[in-house]
mmCIF file of N, CA and C in Angstrom:
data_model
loop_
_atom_site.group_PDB
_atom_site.id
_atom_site.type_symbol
_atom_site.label_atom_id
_atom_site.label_comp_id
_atom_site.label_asym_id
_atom_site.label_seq_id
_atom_site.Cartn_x
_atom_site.Cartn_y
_atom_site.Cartn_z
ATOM 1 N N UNK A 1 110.942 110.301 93.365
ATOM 2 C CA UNK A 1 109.863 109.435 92.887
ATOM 3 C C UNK A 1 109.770 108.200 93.770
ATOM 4 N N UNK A 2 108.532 107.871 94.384
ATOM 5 C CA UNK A 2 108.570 106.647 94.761
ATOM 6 C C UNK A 2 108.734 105.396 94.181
ATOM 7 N N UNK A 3 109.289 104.920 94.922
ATOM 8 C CA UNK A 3 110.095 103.287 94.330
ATOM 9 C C UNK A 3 109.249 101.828 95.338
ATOM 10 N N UNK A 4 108.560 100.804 95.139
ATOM 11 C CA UNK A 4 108.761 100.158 95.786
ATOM 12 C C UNK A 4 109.718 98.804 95.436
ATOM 13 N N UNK A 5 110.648 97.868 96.535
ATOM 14 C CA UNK A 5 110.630 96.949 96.342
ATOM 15 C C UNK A 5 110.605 95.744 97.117
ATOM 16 N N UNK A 6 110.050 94.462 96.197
ATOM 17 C CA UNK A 6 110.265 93.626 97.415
ATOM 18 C C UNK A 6 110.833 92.565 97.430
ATOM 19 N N UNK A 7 110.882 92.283 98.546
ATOM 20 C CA UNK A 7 111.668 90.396 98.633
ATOM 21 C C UNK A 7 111.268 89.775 99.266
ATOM 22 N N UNK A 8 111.723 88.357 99.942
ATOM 23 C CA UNK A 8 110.924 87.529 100.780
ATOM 24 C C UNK A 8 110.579 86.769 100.106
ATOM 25 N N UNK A 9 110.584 86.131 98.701
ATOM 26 C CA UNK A 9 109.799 85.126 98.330
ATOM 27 C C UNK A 9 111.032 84.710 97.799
ATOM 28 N N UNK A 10 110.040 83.005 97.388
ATOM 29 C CA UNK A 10 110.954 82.001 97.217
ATOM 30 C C UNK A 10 110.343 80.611 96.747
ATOM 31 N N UNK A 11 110.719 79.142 96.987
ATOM 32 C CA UNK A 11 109.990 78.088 97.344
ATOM 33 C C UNK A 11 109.991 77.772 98.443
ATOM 34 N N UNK A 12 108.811 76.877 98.778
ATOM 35 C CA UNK A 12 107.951 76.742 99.956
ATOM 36 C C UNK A 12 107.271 74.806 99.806
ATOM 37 N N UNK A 13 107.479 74.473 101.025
ATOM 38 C CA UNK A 13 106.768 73.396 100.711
ATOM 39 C C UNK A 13 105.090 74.081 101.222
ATOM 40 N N UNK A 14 104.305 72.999 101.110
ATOM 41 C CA UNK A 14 102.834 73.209 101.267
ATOM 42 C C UNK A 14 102.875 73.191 103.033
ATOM 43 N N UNK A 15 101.787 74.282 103.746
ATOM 44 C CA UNK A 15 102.045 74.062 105.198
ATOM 45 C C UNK A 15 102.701 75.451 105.770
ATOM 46 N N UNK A 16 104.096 75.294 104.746
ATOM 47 C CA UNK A 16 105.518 76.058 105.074
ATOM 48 C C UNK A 16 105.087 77.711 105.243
ATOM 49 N N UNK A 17 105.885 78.432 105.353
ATOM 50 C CA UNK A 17 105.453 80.252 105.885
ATOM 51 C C UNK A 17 106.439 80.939 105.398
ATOM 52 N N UNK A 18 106.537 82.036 104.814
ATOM 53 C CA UNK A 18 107.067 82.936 104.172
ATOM 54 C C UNK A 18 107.038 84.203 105.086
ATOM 55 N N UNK A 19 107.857 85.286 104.563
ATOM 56 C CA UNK A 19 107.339 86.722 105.151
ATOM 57 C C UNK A 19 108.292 87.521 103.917
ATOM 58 N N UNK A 20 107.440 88.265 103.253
ATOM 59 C CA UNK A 20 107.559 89.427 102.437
ATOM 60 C C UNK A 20 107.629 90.809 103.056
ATOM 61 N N UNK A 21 108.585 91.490 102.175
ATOM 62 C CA UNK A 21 109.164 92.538 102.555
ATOM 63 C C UNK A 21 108.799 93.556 101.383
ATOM 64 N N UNK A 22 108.409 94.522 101.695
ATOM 65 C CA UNK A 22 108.536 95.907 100.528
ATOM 66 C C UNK A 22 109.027 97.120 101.434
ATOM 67 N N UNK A 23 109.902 97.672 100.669
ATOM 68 C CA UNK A 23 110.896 98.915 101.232
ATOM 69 C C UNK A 23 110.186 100.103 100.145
ATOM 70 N N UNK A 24 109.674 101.156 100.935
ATOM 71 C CA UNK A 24 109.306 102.269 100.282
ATOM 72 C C UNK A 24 110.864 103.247 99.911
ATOM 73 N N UNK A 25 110.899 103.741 98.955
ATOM 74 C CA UNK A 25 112.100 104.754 98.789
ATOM 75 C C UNK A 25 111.408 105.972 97.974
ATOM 76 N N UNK A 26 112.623 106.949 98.449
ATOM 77 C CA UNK A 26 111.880 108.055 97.707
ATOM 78 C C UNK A 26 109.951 108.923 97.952
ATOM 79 N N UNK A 27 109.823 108.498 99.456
ATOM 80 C CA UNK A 27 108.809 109.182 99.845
ATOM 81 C C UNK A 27 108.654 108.510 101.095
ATOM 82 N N UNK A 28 107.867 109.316 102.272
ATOM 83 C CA UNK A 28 107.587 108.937 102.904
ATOM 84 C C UNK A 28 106.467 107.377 103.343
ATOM 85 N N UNK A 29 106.430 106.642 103.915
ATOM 86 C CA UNK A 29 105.883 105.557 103.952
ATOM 87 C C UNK A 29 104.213 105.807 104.580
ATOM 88 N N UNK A 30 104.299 106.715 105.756
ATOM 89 C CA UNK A 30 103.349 107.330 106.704
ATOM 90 C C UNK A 30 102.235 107.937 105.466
ATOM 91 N N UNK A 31 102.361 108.215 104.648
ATOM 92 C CA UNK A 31 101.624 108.874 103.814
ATOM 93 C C UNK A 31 100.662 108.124 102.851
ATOM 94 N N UNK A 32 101.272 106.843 102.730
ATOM 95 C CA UNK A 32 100.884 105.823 101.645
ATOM 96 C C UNK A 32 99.972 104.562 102.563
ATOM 97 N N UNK A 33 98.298 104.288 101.921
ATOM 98 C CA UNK A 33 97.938 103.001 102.395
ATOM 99 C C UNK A 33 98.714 101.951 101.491
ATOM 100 N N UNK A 34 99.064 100.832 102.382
ATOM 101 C CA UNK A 34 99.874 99.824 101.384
ATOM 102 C C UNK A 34 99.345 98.701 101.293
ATOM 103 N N UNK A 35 99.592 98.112 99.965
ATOM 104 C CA UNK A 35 98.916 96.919 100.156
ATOM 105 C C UNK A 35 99.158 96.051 99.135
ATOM 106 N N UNK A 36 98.969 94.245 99.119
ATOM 107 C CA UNK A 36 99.590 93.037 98.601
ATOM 108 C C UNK A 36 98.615 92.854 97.768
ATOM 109 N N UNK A 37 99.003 92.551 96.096
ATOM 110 C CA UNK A 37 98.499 91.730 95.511
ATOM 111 C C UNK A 37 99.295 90.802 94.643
ATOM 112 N N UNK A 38 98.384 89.429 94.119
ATOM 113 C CA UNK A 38 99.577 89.107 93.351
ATOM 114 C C UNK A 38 98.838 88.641 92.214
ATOM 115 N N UNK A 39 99.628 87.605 91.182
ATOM 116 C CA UNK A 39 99.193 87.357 90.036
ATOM 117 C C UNK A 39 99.431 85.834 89.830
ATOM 118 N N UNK A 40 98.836 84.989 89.848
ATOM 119 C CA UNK A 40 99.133 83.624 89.553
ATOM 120 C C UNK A 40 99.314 82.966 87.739
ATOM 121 N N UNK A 41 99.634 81.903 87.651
ATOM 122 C CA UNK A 41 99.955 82.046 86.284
ATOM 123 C C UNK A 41 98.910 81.962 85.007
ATOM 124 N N UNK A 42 98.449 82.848 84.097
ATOM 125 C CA UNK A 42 97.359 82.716 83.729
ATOM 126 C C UNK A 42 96.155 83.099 83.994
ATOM 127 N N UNK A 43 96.291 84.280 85.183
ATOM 128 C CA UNK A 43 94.968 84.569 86.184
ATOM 129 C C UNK A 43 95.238 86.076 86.154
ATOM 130 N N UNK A 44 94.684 86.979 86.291
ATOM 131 C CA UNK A 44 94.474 88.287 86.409
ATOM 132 C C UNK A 44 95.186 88.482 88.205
ATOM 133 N N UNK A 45 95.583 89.859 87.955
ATOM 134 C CA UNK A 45 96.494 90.164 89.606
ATOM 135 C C UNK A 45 95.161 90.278 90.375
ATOM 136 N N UNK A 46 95.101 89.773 91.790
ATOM 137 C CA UNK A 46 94.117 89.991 92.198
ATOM 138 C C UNK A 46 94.466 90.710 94.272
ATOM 139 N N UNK A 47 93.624 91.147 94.935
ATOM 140 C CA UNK A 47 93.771 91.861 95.763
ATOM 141 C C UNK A 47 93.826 90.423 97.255
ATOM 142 N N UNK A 48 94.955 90.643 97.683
ATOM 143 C CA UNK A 48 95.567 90.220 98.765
ATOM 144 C C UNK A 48 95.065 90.478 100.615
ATOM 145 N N UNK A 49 95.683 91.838 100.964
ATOM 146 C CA UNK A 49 95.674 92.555 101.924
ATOM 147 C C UNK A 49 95.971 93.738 101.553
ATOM 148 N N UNK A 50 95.651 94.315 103.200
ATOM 149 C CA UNK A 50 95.632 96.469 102.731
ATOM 150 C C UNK A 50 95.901 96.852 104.361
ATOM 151 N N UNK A 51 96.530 97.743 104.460
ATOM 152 C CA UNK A 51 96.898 98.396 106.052
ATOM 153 C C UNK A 51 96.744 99.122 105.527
ATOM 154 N N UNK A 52 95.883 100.281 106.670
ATOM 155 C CA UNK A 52 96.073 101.844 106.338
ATOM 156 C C UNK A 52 97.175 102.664 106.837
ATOM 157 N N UNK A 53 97.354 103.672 106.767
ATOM 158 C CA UNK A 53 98.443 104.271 106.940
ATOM 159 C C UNK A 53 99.259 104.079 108.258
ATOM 160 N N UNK A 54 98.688 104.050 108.983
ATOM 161 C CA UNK A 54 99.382 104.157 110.369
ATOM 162 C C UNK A 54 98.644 102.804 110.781
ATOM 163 N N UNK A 55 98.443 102.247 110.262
ATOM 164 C CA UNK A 55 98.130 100.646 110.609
ATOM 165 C C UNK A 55 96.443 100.341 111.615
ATOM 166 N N UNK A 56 96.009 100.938 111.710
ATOM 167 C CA UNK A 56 94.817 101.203 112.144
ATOM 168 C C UNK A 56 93.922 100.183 112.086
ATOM 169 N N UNK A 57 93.345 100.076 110.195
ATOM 170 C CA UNK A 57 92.964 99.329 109.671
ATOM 171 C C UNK A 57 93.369 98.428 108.840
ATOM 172 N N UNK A 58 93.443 96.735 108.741
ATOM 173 C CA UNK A 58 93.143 96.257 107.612
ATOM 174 C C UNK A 58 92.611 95.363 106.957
ATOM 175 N N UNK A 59 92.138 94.881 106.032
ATOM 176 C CA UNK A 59 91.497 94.068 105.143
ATOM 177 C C UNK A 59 91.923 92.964 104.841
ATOM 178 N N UNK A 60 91.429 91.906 104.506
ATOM 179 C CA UNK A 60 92.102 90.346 103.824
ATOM 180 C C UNK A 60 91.095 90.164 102.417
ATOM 181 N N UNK A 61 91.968 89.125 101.354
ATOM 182 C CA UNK A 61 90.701 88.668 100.930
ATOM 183 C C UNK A 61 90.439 87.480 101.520
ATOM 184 N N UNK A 62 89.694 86.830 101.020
ATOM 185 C CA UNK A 62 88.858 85.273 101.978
ATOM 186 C C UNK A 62 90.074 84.254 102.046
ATOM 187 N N UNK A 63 90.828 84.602 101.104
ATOM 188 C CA UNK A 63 92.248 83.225 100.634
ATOM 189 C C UNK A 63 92.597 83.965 101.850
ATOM 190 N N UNK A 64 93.420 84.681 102.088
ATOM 191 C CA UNK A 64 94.261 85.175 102.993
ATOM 192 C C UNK A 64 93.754 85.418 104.251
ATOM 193 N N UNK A 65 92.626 85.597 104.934
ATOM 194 C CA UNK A 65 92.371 85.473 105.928
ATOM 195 C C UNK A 65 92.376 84.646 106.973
ATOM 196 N N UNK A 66 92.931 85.055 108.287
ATOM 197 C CA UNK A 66 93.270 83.762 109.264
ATOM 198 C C UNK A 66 94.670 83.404 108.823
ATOM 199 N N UNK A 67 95.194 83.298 107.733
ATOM 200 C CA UNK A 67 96.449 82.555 107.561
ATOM 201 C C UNK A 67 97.659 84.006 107.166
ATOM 202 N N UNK A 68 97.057 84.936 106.686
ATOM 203 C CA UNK A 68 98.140 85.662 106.409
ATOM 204 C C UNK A 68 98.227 86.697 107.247
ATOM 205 N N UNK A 69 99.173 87.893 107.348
ATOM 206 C CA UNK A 69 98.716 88.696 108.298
ATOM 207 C C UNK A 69 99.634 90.452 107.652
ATOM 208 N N UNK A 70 99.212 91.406 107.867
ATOM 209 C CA UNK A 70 100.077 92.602 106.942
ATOM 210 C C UNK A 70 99.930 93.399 108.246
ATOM 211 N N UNK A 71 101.518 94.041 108.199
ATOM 212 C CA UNK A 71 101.803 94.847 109.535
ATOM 213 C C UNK A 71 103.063 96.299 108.661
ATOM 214 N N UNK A 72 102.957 97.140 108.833
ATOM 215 C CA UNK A 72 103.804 98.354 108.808
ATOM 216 C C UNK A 72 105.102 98.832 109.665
ATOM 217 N N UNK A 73 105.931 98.959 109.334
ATOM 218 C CA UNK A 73 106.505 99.662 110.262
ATOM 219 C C UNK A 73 107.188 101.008 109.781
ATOM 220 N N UNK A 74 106.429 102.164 110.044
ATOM 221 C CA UNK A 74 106.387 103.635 109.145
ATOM 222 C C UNK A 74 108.006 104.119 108.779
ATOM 223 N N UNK A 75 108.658 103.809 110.443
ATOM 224 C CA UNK A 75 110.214 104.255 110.758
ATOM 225 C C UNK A 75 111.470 103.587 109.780
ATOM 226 N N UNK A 76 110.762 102.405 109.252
ATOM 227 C CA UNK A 76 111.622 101.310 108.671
ATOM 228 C C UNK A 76 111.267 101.929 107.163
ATOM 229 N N UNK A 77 109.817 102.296 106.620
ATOM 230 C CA UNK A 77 109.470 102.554 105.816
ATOM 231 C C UNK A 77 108.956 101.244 104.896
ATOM 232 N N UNK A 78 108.666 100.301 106.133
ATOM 233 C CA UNK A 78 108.997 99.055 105.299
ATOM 234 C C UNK A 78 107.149 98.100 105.737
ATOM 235 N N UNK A 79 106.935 97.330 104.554
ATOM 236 C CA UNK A 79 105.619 96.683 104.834
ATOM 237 C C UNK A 79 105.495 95.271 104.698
ATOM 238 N N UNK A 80 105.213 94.374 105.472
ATOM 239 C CA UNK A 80 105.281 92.934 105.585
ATOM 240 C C UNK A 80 104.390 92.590 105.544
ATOM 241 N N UNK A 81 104.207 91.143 104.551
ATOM 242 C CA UNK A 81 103.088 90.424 104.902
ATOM 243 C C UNK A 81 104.072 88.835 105.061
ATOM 244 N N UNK A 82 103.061 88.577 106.750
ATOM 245 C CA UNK A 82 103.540 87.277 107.152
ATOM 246 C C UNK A 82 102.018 85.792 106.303
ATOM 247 N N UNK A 83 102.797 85.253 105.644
ATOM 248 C CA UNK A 83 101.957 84.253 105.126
ATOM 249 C C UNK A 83 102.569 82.883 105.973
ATOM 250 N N UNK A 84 101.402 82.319 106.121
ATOM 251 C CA UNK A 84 101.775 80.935 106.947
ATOM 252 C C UNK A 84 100.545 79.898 106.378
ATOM 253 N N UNK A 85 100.632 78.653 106.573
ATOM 254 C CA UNK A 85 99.819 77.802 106.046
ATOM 255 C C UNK A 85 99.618 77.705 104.454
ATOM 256 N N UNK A 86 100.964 77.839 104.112
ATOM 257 C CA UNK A 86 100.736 78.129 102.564
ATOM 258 C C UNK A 86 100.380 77.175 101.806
ATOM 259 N N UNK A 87 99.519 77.255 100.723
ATOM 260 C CA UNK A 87 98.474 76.256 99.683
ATOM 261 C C UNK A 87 99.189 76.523 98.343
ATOM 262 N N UNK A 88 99.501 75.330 97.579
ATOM 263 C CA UNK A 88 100.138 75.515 95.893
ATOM 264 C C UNK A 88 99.261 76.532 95.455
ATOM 265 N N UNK A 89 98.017 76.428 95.617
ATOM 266 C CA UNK A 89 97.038 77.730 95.477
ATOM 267 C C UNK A 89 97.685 79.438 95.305
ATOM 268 N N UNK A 90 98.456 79.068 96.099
ATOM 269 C CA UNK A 90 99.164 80.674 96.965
ATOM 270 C C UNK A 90 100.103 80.912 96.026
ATOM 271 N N UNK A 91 100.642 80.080 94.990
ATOM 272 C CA UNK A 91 101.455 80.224 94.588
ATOM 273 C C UNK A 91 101.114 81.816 93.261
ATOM 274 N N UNK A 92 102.315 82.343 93.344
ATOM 275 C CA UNK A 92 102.360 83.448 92.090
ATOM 276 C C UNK A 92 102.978 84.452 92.633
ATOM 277 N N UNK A 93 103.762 85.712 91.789
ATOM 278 C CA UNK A 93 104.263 86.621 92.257
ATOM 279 C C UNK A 93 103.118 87.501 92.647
ATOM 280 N N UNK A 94 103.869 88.575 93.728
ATOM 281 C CA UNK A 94 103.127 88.974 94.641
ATOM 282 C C UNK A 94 103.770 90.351 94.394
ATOM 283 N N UNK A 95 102.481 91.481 94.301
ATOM 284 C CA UNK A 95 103.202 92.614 94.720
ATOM 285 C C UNK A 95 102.663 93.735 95.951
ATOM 286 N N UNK A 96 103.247 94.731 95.759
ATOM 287 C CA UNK A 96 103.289 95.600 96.475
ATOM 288 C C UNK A 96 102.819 97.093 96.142
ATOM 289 N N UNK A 97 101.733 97.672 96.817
ATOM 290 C CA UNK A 97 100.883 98.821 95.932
ATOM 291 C C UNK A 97 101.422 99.892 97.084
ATOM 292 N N UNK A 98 100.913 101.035 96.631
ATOM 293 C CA UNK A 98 100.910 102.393 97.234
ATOM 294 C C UNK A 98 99.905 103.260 97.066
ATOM 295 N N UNK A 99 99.088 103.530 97.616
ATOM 296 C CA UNK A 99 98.173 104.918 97.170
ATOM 297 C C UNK A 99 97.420 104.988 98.227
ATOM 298 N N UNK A 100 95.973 106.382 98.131
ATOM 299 C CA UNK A 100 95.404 106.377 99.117
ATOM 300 C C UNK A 100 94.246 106.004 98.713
ATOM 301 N N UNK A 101 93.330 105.300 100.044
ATOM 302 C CA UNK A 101 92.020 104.904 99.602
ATOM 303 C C UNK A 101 91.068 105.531 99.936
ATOM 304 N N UNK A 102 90.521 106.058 99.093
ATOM 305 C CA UNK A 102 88.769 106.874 99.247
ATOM 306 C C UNK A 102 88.137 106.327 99.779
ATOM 307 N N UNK A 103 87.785 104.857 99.097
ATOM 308 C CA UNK A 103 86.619 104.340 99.828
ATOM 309 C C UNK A 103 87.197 103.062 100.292
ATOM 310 N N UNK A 104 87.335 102.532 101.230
ATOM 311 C CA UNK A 104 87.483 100.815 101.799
ATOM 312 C C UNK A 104 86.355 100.390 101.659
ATOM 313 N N UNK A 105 85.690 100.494 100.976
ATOM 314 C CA UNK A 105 84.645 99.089 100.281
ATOM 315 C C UNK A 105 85.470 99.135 98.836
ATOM 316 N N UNK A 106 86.315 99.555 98.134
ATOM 317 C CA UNK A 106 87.095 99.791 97.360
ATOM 318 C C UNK A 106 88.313 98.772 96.893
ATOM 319 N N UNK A 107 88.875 98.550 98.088
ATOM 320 C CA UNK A 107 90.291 98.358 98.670
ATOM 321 C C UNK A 107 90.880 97.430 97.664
ATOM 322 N N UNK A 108 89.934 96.249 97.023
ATOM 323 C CA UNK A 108 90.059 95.493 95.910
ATOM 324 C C UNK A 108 90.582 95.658 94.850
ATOM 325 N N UNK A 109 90.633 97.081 94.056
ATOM 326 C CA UNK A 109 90.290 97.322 93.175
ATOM 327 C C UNK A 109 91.939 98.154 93.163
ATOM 328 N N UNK A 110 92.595 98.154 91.881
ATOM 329 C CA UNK A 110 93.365 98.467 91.416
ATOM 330 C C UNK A 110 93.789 99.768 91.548
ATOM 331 N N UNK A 111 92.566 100.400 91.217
ATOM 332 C CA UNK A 111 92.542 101.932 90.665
ATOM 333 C C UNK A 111 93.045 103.261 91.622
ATOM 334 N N UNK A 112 93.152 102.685 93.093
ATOM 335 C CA UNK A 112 93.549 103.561 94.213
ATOM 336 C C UNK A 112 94.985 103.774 94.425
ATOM 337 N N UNK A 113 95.432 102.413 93.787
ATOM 338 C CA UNK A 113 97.104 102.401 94.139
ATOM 339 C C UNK A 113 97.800 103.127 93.215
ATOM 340 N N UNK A 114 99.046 104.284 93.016
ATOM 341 C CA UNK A 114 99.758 104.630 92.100
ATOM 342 C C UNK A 114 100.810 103.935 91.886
ATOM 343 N N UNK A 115 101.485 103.225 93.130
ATOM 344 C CA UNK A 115 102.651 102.932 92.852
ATOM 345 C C UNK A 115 102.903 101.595 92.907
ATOM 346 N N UNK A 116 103.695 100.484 92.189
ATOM 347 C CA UNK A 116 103.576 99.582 92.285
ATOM 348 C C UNK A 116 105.390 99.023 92.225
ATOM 349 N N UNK A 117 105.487 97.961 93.017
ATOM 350 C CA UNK A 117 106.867 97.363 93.227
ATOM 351 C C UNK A 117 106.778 96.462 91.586
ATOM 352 N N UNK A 118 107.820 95.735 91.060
ATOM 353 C CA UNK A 118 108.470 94.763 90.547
ATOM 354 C C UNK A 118 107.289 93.296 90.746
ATOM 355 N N UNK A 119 107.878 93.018 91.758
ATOM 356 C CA UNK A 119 107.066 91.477 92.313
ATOM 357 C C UNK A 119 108.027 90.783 92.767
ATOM 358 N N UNK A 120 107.452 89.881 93.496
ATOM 359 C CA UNK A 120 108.571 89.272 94.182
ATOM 360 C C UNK A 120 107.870 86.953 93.749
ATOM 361 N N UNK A 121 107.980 86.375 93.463
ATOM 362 C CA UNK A 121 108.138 84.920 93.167
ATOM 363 C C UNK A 121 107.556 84.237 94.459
ATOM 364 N N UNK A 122 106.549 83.400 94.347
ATOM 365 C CA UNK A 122 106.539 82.926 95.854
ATOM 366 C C UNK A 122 105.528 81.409 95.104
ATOM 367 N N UNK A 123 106.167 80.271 95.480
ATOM 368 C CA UNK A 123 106.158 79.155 94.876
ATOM 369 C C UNK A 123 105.709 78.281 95.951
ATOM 370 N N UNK A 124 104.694 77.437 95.892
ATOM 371 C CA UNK A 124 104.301 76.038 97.183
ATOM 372 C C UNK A 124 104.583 74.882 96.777
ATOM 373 N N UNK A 125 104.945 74.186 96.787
ATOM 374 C CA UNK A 125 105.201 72.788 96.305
ATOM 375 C C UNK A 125 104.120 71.589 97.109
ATOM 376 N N UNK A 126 103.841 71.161 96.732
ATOM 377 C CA UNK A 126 102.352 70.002 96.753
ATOM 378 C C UNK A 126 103.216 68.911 97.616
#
């Protein structure tokens, strides 16, 4: 059964840069588009970034664009997103999806991913 999990988070001053980690187990990584969302406190989880399988393509939302960046590495089985310029904004746990996407006008949307990590804590301080 696939497992994800991740780490990399923490506190952060405002400015400061992070890099998150999710380790696929229990299936191949090459097979799965992956991708970041998180949940802030009081706010619905909302859609982050997305790499496609072999890294080809990927997506931001408007927060994350320019400042964050999501890279694969299939062999490691492992998926990073480098965040830099981080905003108290940014703050909330963050996770980690698995599935494949039909449509990338889609990519937003919950319903593509099966598998989902834990979450990982990622805090900005003002």
């Amino acid at each position: 059964q696939v497992q994800l999990v991740e780490s990399g988070g923490g506190l952060v001053q405002t400015g400061g840069s992070l890099r998150l980690s999710c380790v696929l187990s229990g299936g191949t990584l090459s097979t799965q588009d992956m991708a970041w969302f998180r949940q802030a406190p009081g706010k619905g989880r909302e859609f982050v970034s997305v790499v496609s399988r072999f890294g080809g393509r990927t997506a931001y939302s408007d927060s994350a664009k320019g400042r964050f960046t999501i890279s694969r590495d299939n062999a490691k089985n492992t998926v990073i997103l480098q965040m830099n310029s981080l905003k108290p904004e940014d703050t909330a746990v963050y996770y980690c999806a698995a599935g494949t996407i039909v449509n990338w006008l889609r990519v937003r949307l919950e319903g593509d991913y099966g598998y989902w990590g834990q979450g990982t804590q990622v805090t900005v301080s003002s």
